[in-house]
Each structure stands twice: as C-alpha cells, then as structure tokens.
Amino acid sequence: MCWSATADLAAGTVITAVGIACLARTRRARDLPVAALPLILGVHQLTEAAVWRAGGGCGPATTAWAVTALPLLPVWVPLGALLAAAPEVRPRLRLPAAAGVATGVYLAYCLATRPVSAEMRGHTLGYAVNVPWMPLVLAGYLFATLGALLLSGDRRLRLLGLLLAAGALVCAALWRLEFASTWCAFAAAASTLILVWTGDRARSPCVREGAGRGAPSL
C-alpha cells in the first residue's frame, strides 16, 4: 500500500474486522468464499506492513504477500463468485473460473521456481518476480477476477468489479512499477462493500437455487 507500515497496519486492521463481520453474518455456506474476501485482503495489508518493517527484500513476509496476491486471488475470486451465483448464471462464470485456475497454477509455479523481492520506493512498495509472458498472464488474471465479478449477476458484486476496474486503471497510470501493491491496497478498501452484500444476502433468506422455478431455498 502507499504511505507506510503504519498506514498498512491501520487499514489492514479495519478491513480484517470488516471481513470477520462479513463471515459472522453469512448464512449460506456457498456465500462464504466471497464473504471471506475482506478478511483475506485485510490480512494481506497486515502482511505488507510486515514487508515495510522488514525494509522490503526477499523475506517470509514478501513471499507471503506474493502468494496471496498472485496465485491465490485469481483462483479464489472467480470460484467464490461461481459458488455464490444463481444456477442460471453459473455457466457464464465457468470461463473466468477456468482462467483463474490456469493463471493461479502458472503463477504458483513462477513463485516456486523464482525469487520474489520487494523494494521500498518512497511511499510505495514495488514487488518483482520473473513471470514470463506477463501481458498474457495479466490478461488472464484480470479476466478471472474482474470478469467474474462483472458477470456475477449480482449488482453489489458488479459494482465491486467496476470499482476494481477503475482502480486498476488509476494504479496503472499513477504507479506503473508499483501496480501490484497499490491495486491490492485499493482492492482491500473496496472489498468492504462486501459487508453490504452479506447484509443483502442475510435479509433475503428466500434466495433460492433456481429462483422463480420453485426450488427449495438454501
């Protein structure tokens, strides 16, 4: 995140608390992966606070940050959206989910075979890992994460997808070399919208599998 270890620590603490609240109000098991996103991203910011305090480098905090940002999120987000979606929406979410799994597996391989490092650059952190075919991998990553949210059929998740897409453009324009760090921080802040999403789901106990077709509620 921009600014400092203190900023990451404060933001991470608040977002983690939001994530715990999201999980506490979730009533359907299939909603849990999406509800857990603020918790994951909040802990991610706390991890980056540890990267700041370590002065960057190639230590355990840097590796832990990279594991969450690179292989985990492109798998978690589309699969979570797929699980939470209504049955009639799920077929169109299979492609982002497949892209996310492929992207996550490839990035996991890159992290397992190449070092990752962090560099303090003023008020930002830059992360470096050698990822061949990076433009193609980034396209798969964005399609998996943003595409799944935008195709989810849920207005709250679509709004989150739009916010994250706008944030990606801003971060790419302002912090090209620090894109990963700044966009993850933006995503963590935006993920607090999921608190509203979980509230909507909790107030709609009759959300049904195959809504409108008389299927039993979950």
XYZ file of N, CA and C in Angstrom:
654
model
N 0.845 -1.189 0.000
C 0.000 0.000 0.000
C 0.878 1.235 0.000
N 0.323 2.361 -0.394
C 1.063 3.615 -0.325
C 1.274 4.025 1.120
N 2.214 4.878 1.317
C 2.476 5.645 2.521
C 3.404 4.956 3.504
N 2.986 3.959 4.279
C 3.875 3.485 5.340
C 3.368 2.190 5.960
N 4.215 1.605 6.823
C 3.798 0.427 7.577
C 2.607 0.746 8.468
N 2.618 1.945 9.050
C 1.518 2.334 9.937
C 0.196 2.392 9.183
N 0.230 2.943 7.962
C -0.989 3.017 7.157
C -1.496 1.629 6.810
N -0.582 0.740 6.417
C -0.989 -0.632 6.114
C -1.541 -1.333 7.349
N -0.918 -1.105 8.495
C -1.372 -1.742 9.721
C -2.775 -1.263 10.090
N -3.007 0.046 9.996
C -4.321 0.590 10.336
C -5.381 0.102 9.354
N -5.086 0.200 8.061
C -6.048 -0.242 7.052
C -6.316 -1.729 7.171
N -5.248 -2.507 7.355
C -5.416 -3.949 7.470
C -6.257 -4.341 8.664
N -6.083 -3.653 9.768
C -6.859 -3.965 10.969
C -8.342 -3.703 10.754
N -8.666 -2.555 10.155
C -10.070 -2.205 9.908
C -10.693 -3.176 8.912
N -10.000 -3.460 7.819
C -10.562 -4.325 6.782
C -10.692 -5.755 7.284
N -9.744 -6.209 8.091
C -9.857 -7.547 8.690
C -11.086 -7.627 9.592
N -11.333 -6.574 10.364
C -12.523 -6.556 11.223
C -13.801 -6.604 10.386
N -13.807 -5.885 9.266
C -14.958 -5.941 8.353
C -15.134 -7.359 7.826
N -14.017 -7.999 7.485
C -14.091 -9.372 6.993
C -14.673 -10.333 8.018
N -14.283 -10.176 9.263
C -14.842 -11.030 10.321
C -16.344 -10.797 10.443
N -16.760 -9.533 10.347
C -18.195 -9.218 10.401
C -18.936 -9.832 9.223
N -18.319 -9.792 8.045
C -18.945 -10.409 6.862
C -19.178 -11.896 7.074
N -18.179 -12.575 7.594
C -18.324 -14.012 7.834
C -19.375 -14.292 8.903
N -19.430 -13.448 9.923
C -20.365 -13.670 11.022
C -21.821 -13.549 10.575
N -22.075 -12.729 9.566
C -23.463 -12.531 9.144
C -23.838 -13.399 7.943
N -22.933 -14.243 7.477
C -23.201 -15.096 6.320
C -23.982 -16.334 6.756
N -25.061 -16.605 6.054
C -25.950 -17.707 6.426
C -25.853 -18.900 5.486
N -25.269 -18.740 4.321
C -25.196 -19.826 3.340
C -23.743 -20.210 3.136
N -23.477 -21.496 3.172
C -22.096 -21.959 3.012
C -21.519 -21.525 1.673
N -22.336 -21.491 0.623
C -21.824 -21.140 -0.698
C -21.449 -19.660 -0.810
N -21.872 -18.839 0.163
C -21.502 -17.421 0.167
C -20.184 -17.164 0.900
N -19.679 -18.166 1.611
C -18.514 -17.943 2.470
C -17.264 -17.489 1.724
N -16.931 -18.041 0.542
C -15.712 -17.564 -0.124
C -15.746 -16.077 -0.467
N -16.880 -15.597 -0.973
C -16.982 -14.159 -1.263
C -16.958 -13.364 0.041
N -17.679 -13.833 1.056
C -17.715 -13.125 2.335
C -16.335 -13.036 2.975
N -15.464 -14.005 2.684
C -14.132 -14.024 3.280
C -13.143 -13.080 2.592
N -13.517 -12.507 1.456
C -12.568 -11.666 0.724
C -12.017 -10.501 1.544
N -12.851 -9.730 2.264
C -12.264 -8.643 3.071
C -11.279 -9.156 4.116
N -11.565 -10.321 4.703
C -10.638 -10.889 5.685
C -9.302 -11.223 5.024
N -9.357 -11.870 3.851
C -8.125 -12.214 3.140
C -7.341 -10.966 2.777
N -8.038 -9.965 2.256
C -7.352 -8.750 1.812
C -6.895 -7.896 2.995
N -7.629 -7.957 4.100
C -7.182 -7.245 5.294
C -5.904 -7.840 5.852
N -5.852 -9.167 5.935
C -4.631 -9.837 6.383
C -3.495 -9.566 5.401
N -3.843 -9.458 4.131
C -2.848 -9.138 3.110
C -2.184 -7.785 3.392
N -2.990 -6.809 3.801
C -2.426 -5.495 4.142
C -1.576 -5.565 5.406
N -1.986 -6.375 6.363
C -1.167 -6.561 7.557
C 0.169 -7.218 7.191
N 0.129 -8.133 6.235
C 1.369 -8.758 5.759
C 2.272 -7.712 5.123
N 1.675 -6.791 4.365
C 2.504 -5.756 3.741
C 3.103 -4.811 4.783
N 2.407 -4.610 5.887
C 3.004 -3.828 6.970
C 4.289 -4.500 7.455
N 4.276 -5.831 7.502
C 5.483 -6.568 7.889
C 6.578 -6.423 6.839
N 6.191 -6.348 5.557
C 7.180 -6.123 4.494
C 7.834 -4.759 4.679
N 7.048 -3.739 4.994
C 7.597 -2.406 5.266
C 8.604 -2.481 6.410
N 8.192 -3.120 7.498
C 9.060 -3.142 8.686
C 10.343 -3.920 8.442
N 10.292 -4.875 7.501
C 11.496 -5.640 7.155
C 12.387 -4.898 6.167
N 11.905 -3.753 5.681
C 12.682 -2.996 4.703
C 12.650 -3.592 3.315
N 11.577 -4.347 3.004
C 11.482 -4.993 1.700
C 12.282 -6.271 1.667
N 12.971 -6.494 0.557
C 13.809 -7.681 0.446
C 13.044 -8.928 0.054
N 13.624 -10.075 0.360
C 13.095 -11.375 -0.085
C 12.658 -12.256 1.086
N 12.269 -11.660 2.190
C 11.953 -12.423 3.389
C 10.608 -13.113 3.347
N 10.242 -13.773 4.442
C 8.974 -14.510 4.515
C 7.748 -13.632 4.296
N 7.774 -12.385 4.794
C 6.617 -11.506 4.609
C 6.398 -11.202 3.135
N 7.486 -10.963 2.412
C 7.376 -10.699 0.976
C 6.786 -11.899 0.250
N 7.271 -13.082 0.596
C 6.758 -14.307 -0.035
C 5.284 -14.512 0.280
N 4.898 -14.292 1.540
C 3.503 -14.463 1.937
C 2.611 -13.471 1.199
N 3.084 -12.223 1.055
C 2.315 -11.223 0.314
C 2.118 -11.675 -1.123
N 3.180 -12.152 -1.755
C 3.115 -12.549 -3.157
C 2.218 -13.761 -3.360
N 2.232 -14.708 -2.435
C 1.390 -15.896 -2.564
C -0.090 -15.511 -2.583
N -0.470 -14.570 -1.725
C -1.862 -14.128 -1.710
C -2.204 -13.354 -2.976
N -1.355 -12.413 -3.353
C -1.654 -11.540 -4.489
C -1.646 -12.284 -5.811
N -0.740 -13.228 -5.975
C -0.547 -13.834 -7.297
C -1.335 -15.138 -7.483
N -0.966 -16.255 -6.859
C -1.745 -17.465 -7.157
C -3.113 -17.532 -6.485
N -3.254 -16.988 -5.276
C -4.490 -17.212 -4.522
C -5.682 -16.438 -5.084
N -5.551 -15.131 -5.253
C -6.712 -14.310 -5.600
C -7.335 -14.645 -6.950
N -6.554 -14.920 -8.018
C -7.223 -15.242 -9.280
C -7.974 -16.563 -9.256
N -7.680 -17.406 -8.289
C -8.444 -18.638 -8.113
C -9.640 -18.387 -7.195
N -9.406 -17.707 -6.092
C -10.432 -17.526 -5.060
C -11.614 -16.693 -5.553
N -11.333 -15.579 -6.213
C -12.415 -14.654 -6.588
C -13.399 -15.297 -7.571
N -12.948 -15.844 -8.703
C -13.940 -16.414 -9.624
C -14.645 -17.648 -9.086
N -13.938 -18.489 -8.328
C -14.612 -19.653 -7.756
C -15.631 -19.230 -6.706
N -15.302 -18.190 -5.926
C -16.263 -17.677 -4.962
C -17.493 -17.109 -5.639
N -17.289 -16.338 -6.717
C -18.424 -15.782 -7.467
C -19.263 -16.905 -8.074
N -18.607 -17.949 -8.570
C -19.320 -19.087 -9.156
C -20.186 -19.787 -8.125
N -19.649 -20.014 -6.942
C -20.412 -20.687 -5.898
C -21.610 -19.852 -5.446
N -21.427 -18.545 -5.339
C -22.494 -17.685 -4.815
C -23.570 -17.389 -5.845
N -23.287 -17.603 -7.126
C -24.208 -17.207 -8.183
C -25.423 -18.124 -8.258
N -26.495 -17.595 -8.815
C -27.679 -18.402 -9.092
C -27.352 -19.421 -10.183
N -28.054 -20.550 -10.211
C -27.729 -21.610 -11.177
C -27.733 -21.144 -12.628
N -28.657 -20.253 -12.987
C -28.722 -19.822 -14.378
C -27.546 -18.938 -14.777
N -26.820 -18.398 -13.787
C -25.676 -17.523 -14.061
C -24.374 -18.324 -14.106
N -24.340 -19.446 -13.443
C -23.086 -20.182 -13.276
C -22.399 -20.595 -14.577
N -23.143 -20.989 -15.633
C -22.428 -21.373 -16.858
C -21.509 -20.295 -17.405
N -21.907 -19.023 -17.322
C -21.056 -17.973 -17.869
C -19.888 -17.623 -16.960
N -19.895 -18.144 -15.725
C -18.784 -17.904 -14.814
C -17.735 -19.011 -14.865
N -18.006 -20.051 -15.627
C -17.043 -21.151 -15.689
C -15.769 -20.748 -16.417
N -15.883 -19.890 -17.421
C -14.689 -19.489 -18.167
C -13.756 -18.628 -17.310
N -14.272 -17.581 -16.602
C -13.381 -16.869 -15.678
C -12.784 -17.782 -14.608
N -13.568 -18.740 -14.114
C -13.036 -19.665 -13.098
C -11.913 -20.516 -13.673
N -12.093 -21.005 -14.907
C -11.044 -21.802 -15.540
C -9.802 -20.965 -15.796
N -10.015 -19.722 -16.240
C -8.876 -18.824 -16.464
C -8.150 -18.542 -15.158
N -8.907 -18.400 -14.067
C -8.295 -18.141 -12.772
C -7.463 -19.308 -12.277
N -7.968 -20.525 -12.454
C -7.212 -21.701 -12.028
C -5.925 -21.818 -12.841
N -6.036 -21.639 -14.161
C -4.845 -21.729 -15.010
C -3.824 -20.658 -14.639
N -4.312 -19.422 -14.434
C -3.413 -18.324 -14.064
C -2.778 -18.570 -12.706
N -3.573 -19.021 -11.737
C -3.055 -19.269 -10.398
C -2.015 -20.372 -10.373
N -2.255 -21.441 -11.125
C -1.287 -22.544 -11.174
C 0.024 -22.066 -11.790
N -0.067 -21.289 -12.864
C 1.151 -20.793 -13.508
C 1.923 -19.845 -12.590
N 1.202 -18.948 -11.909
C 1.875 -18.022 -11.000
C 2.471 -18.756 -9.798
N 1.796 -19.786 -9.325
C 2.359 -20.589 -8.234
C 3.668 -21.237 -8.675
N 3.701 -21.734 -9.912
C 4.930 -22.316 -10.449
C 6.039 -21.262 -10.516
N 5.702 -20.063 -10.975
C 6.703 -18.989 -11.048
C 7.259 -18.651 -9.673
N 6.382 -18.579 -8.660
C 6.842 -18.268 -7.304
C 7.686 -19.399 -6.725
N 7.358 -20.636 -7.102
C 8.097 -21.773 -6.569
C 9.486 -21.903 -7.190
N 9.657 -21.351 -8.376
C 10.927 -21.555 -9.095
C 11.747 -20.284 -9.252
N 11.212 -19.144 -8.836
C 11.910 -17.878 -8.992
C 11.770 -17.052 -7.715
N 12.770 -16.283 -7.364
C 12.667 -15.458 -6.152
C 11.736 -14.270 -6.364
N 11.107 -13.849 -5.287
C 10.304 -12.629 -5.308
C 10.925 -11.652 -4.330
N 10.965 -10.383 -4.710
C 11.573 -9.374 -3.838
C 10.679 -8.141 -3.776
N 10.862 -7.367 -2.715
C 10.131 -6.110 -2.541
C 11.133 -4.989 -2.350
N 10.818 -3.850 -2.938
C 11.703 -2.687 -2.840
C 10.892 -1.483 -2.374
N 11.414 -0.786 -1.371
C 10.758 0.428 -0.891
C 11.085 1.566 -1.848
N 10.046 2.181 -2.389
C 10.212 3.272 -3.337
C 9.437 4.481 -2.839
N 10.062 5.231 -1.954
C 9.381 6.380 -1.365
C 8.221 5.921 -0.514
N 7.007 6.302 -0.931
C 5.807 5.946 -0.177
C 5.064 4.773 -0.798
N 5.744 3.982 -1.613
C 5.135 2.790 -2.194
C 6.116 1.623 -2.109
N 5.591 0.436 -2.321
C 6.411 -0.771 -2.406
C 6.290 -1.340 -3.813
N 7.420 -1.739 -4.369
C 7.418 -2.420 -5.649
C 7.822 -3.873 -5.457
N 7.066 -4.781 -6.058
C 7.363 -6.211 -5.966
C 7.874 -6.698 -7.310
N 8.849 -7.579 -7.285
C 9.437 -8.087 -8.519
C 9.522 -9.602 -8.470
N 8.977 -10.249 -9.489
C 9.140 -11.687 -9.690
C 9.159 -11.909 -11.195
N 10.015 -12.780 -11.638
C 10.151 -13.022 -13.065
C 9.005 -13.915 -13.545
N 8.060 -13.305 -14.273
C 6.915 -14.042 -14.809
C 6.965 -13.953 -16.329
N 7.407 -15.010 -17.011
C 7.379 -14.985 -18.474
C 5.953 -14.804 -19.002
N 5.843 -14.201 -20.178
C 4.552 -13.953 -20.807
C 3.634 -13.099 -19.921
N 4.228 -12.105 -19.271
C 3.487 -11.320 -18.298
C 2.221 -10.659 -18.857
N 2.224 -10.045 -20.056
C 0.975 -9.443 -20.549
C -0.170 -10.444 -20.654
N 0.140 -11.657 -21.121
C -0.897 -12.687 -21.234
C -1.378 -13.127 -19.857
N -0.442 -13.275 -18.922
C -0.809 -13.673 -17.562
C -1.663 -12.598 -16.907
N -1.296 -11.336 -17.092
C -2.084 -10.252 -16.513
C -3.489 -10.225 -17.101
N -3.609 -10.471 -18.403
C -4.934 -10.518 -19.023
C -5.779 -11.630 -18.405
N -5.170 -12.805 -18.205
C -5.891 -13.899 -17.568
C -6.291 -13.568 -16.139
N -5.402 -12.894 -15.424
C -5.660 -12.503 -14.031
C -6.854 -11.545 -13.973
N -6.833 -10.528 -14.820
C -7.911 -9.532 -14.804
C -9.227 -10.134 -15.271
N -9.162 -11.009 -16.268
C -10.396 -11.655 -16.726
C -10.983 -12.528 -15.620
N -10.124 -13.235 -14.900
C -10.597 -14.114 -13.835
C -11.226 -13.324 -12.697
N -10.561 -12.269 -12.258
C -11.041 -11.535 -11.087
C -12.135 -10.533 -11.444
N -11.831 -9.595 -12.327
C -12.827 -8.586 -12.706
C -13.969 -9.207 -13.503
N -13.620 -10.103 -14.434
C -14.658 -10.717 -15.249
C -15.670 -11.478 -14.421
N -15.200 -12.221 -13.430
C -16.124 -12.987 -12.595
C -17.084 -12.075 -11.844
N -16.585 -10.973 -11.320
C -17.449 -10.048 -10.585
C -18.445 -9.365 -11.518
N -17.977 -8.947 -12.690
C -18.854 -8.242 -13.621
C -19.912 -9.164 -14.224
N -19.618 -10.448 -14.329
C -20.561 -11.410 -14.900
C -21.389 -12.136 -13.847
N -21.238 -11.741 -12.586
C -21.827 -12.499 -11.481
C -23.342 -12.440 -11.425
N -23.945 -11.425 -12.067
C -25.386 -11.282 -11.986
C -25.872 -10.640 -10.706
N -24.965 -10.244 -9.831
C -25.308 -9.590 -8.563
C -24.882 -8.132 -8.636
N -25.799 -7.230 -8.350
C -25.495 -5.810 -8.548
C -24.391 -5.328 -7.619
N -24.309 -5.848 -6.411
C -23.241 -5.428 -5.493
C -21.879 -5.904 -5.993
N -21.833 -7.143 -6.455
C -20.560 -7.665 -6.956
C -20.172 -7.000 -8.269
N -21.151 -6.669 -9.097
C -20.837 -5.917 -10.319
C -20.268 -4.558 -9.974
N -20.839 -3.889 -8.975
C -20.308 -2.592 -8.551
C -18.888 -2.740 -8.048
N -18.628 -3.788 -7.269
C -17.260 -4.032 -6.808
C -16.327 -4.250 -7.995
N -16.777 -5.002 -8.994
C -15.968 -5.209 -10.184
C -15.671 -3.911 -10.914
N -16.654 -3.040 -11.024
C -16.445 -1.747 -11.680
C -15.466 -0.885 -10.895
N -15.604 -0.884 -9.570
C -14.670 -0.117 -8.740
C -13.244 -0.641 -8.897
N -13.101 -1.953 -8.921
C -11.762 -2.533 -9.048
C -11.176 -2.271 -10.433
N -12.018 -2.279 -11.459
C -11.538 -1.966 -12.806
C -11.062 -0.521 -12.878
N -11.837 0.393 -12.290
C -11.421 1.791 -12.270
C -10.133 1.960 -11.474
N -10.041 1.249 -10.344
C -8.833 1.320 -9.530
C -7.617 0.794 -10.266
N -7.820 -0.266 -11.071
C -6.702 -0.816 -11.850
C -6.181 0.214 -12.844
N -7.090 0.923 -13.493
C -6.674 1.942 -14.459
C -5.903 3.068 -13.778
N -6.406 3.516 -12.627
C -5.731 4.597 -11.904
C -4.358 4.152 -11.427
N -4.278 2.962 -10.842
C -2.996 2.479 -10.320
C -1.990 2.251 -11.442
N -2.472 1.750 -12.590
C -1.571 1.543 -13.718
C -1.047 2.871 -14.253
N -1.893 3.897 -14.203
C -1.480 5.200 -14.715
C -0.530 5.930 -13.759
N -0.784 5.815 -12.462
C -0.007 6.587 -11.491
C 1.192 5.832 -10.931
N 1.066 4.496 -10.800
C 2.127 3.712 -10.164
C 2.411 2.466 -11.001
N 2.858 2.648 -12.220
C 3.036 1.512 -13.124
C 3.954 0.458 -12.520
N 5.063 0.890 -11.911
C 6.017 -0.068 -11.354
C 5.570 -0.624 -10.009
N 4.627 0.042 -9.393
C 4.119 -0.412 -8.093
C 2.654 -0.827 -8.206
N 2.254 -1.256 -9.403
C 0.844 -1.554 -9.670
C 0.297 -2.611 -8.714
N 1.045 -3.703 -8.524
C 0.532 -4.806 -7.704
C 0.209 -4.351 -6.291
N 1.128 -3.610 -5.700
C 0.933 -3.181 -4.322
C -0.227 -2.200 -4.191
N -0.248 -1.194 -5.063
C -1.276 -0.156 -4.937
C -2.657 -0.679 -5.292
N -2.733 -1.548 -6.311
C -4.059 -2.070 -6.678
C -4.583 -3.016 -5.612
N -3.710 -3.805 -5.008
C -4.153 -4.682 -3.915
C -4.673 -3.862 -2.733
N -4.014 -2.745 -2.454
C -4.497 -1.880 -1.380
C -5.858 -1.303 -1.730
N -6.022 -0.881 -2.978
C -7.322 -0.359 -3.427
C -8.386 -1.453 -3.327
N -8.036 -2.670 -3.758
C -8.983 -3.783 -3.696
C -9.388 -4.084 -2.256
N -8.438 -4.002 -1.344
C -8.746 -4.259 0.065
C -9.762 -3.253 0.585
N -9.552 -1.980 0.255
C -10.501 -0.947 0.700
C -11.864 -1.154 0.048
N -11.875 -1.444 -1.263
C -13.142 -1.623 -1.973
C -13.893 -2.852 -1.487
N -13.171 -3.854 -0.997
C -13.821 -5.097 -0.578
C -14.758 -4.896 0.608
N -14.651 -3.763 1.297
C -15.573 -3.508 2.401
C -17.015 -3.422 1.901
N -17.200 -3.217 0.578
C -18.542 -3.241 0.007
C -19.210 -4.593 0.230
N -18.419 -5.635 0.423
C -18.981 -6.971 0.641
C -19.775 -7.024 1.948
N -19.502 -6.114 2.877
C -20.320 -6.051 4.088
C -21.772 -5.752 3.727
N -21.970 -4.881 2.747
C -23.325 -4.587 2.278
C -23.902 -5.813 1.573
N -23.072 -6.483 0.773
C -23.526 -7.687 0.058
C -23.987 -8.755 1.040
N -23.207 -9.008 2.078
C -23.618 -10.024 3.047
C -24.884 -9.607 3.778
N -25.058 -8.299 4.004
C -26.288 -7.833 4.622
C -27.490 -8.087 3.731
N -27.329 -7.832 2.417
C -28.411 -8.112 1.471
C -28.764 -9.591 1.483
N -27.741 -10.449 1.492
C -27.997 -11.888 1.474
C -28.667 -12.345 2.768
N -28.242 -11.754 3.888
C -28.841 -12.146 5.166
C -30.301 -11.718 5.256
N -30.644 -10.604 4.605
C -32.026 -10.130 4.629
C -32.894 -10.825 3.592
N -32.302 -11.723 2.802
C -33.050 -12.415 1.756
C -32.973 -13.918 1.973
N -33.565 -14.412 3.061
C -33.461 -15.841 3.367
C -34.127 -16.729 2.324
N -34.931 -16.130 1.457
C -35.625 -16.933 0.453
C -34.922 -16.913 -0.889
N -33.644 -16.440 -0.928
C -32.873 -16.594 -2.156
C -32.812 -18.072 -2.471
N -33.180 -18.436 -3.667
C -33.339 -19.845 -3.974
C -32.412 -20.290 -5.087
N -32.094 -21.577 -5.028
C -31.457 -22.201 -6.172
C -32.524 -22.254 -7.256
N -32.214 -21.618 -8.412
C -33.192 -21.587 -9.481
C -34.365 -20.730 -9.095
N -34.086 -19.499 -8.598
C -35.140 -18.590 -8.168
C -36.190 -18.491 -9.255
N -37.458 -18.526 -8.830
C -38.546 -18.438 -9.771
C -38.944 -19.793 -10.347
N -38.239 -20.861 -9.979
C -38.560 -22.181 -10.513
C -39.084 -23.116 -9.414
N -39.268 -22.540 -8.198
C -39.859 -23.344 -7.142
C -38.911 -24.272 -6.460
N -37.610 -24.069 -6.630
C -36.643 -24.946 -5.975
C -36.545 -24.588 -4.503
N -36.164 -25.508 -3.645
C -36.074 -25.216 -2.204
C -34.961 -24.241 -1.916
N -35.176 -23.421 -0.882
C -34.165 -22.442 -0.514
C -33.003 -23.135 0.189
N -31.843 -22.438 0.149
C -30.663 -22.964 0.850
C -30.536 -22.291 2.201
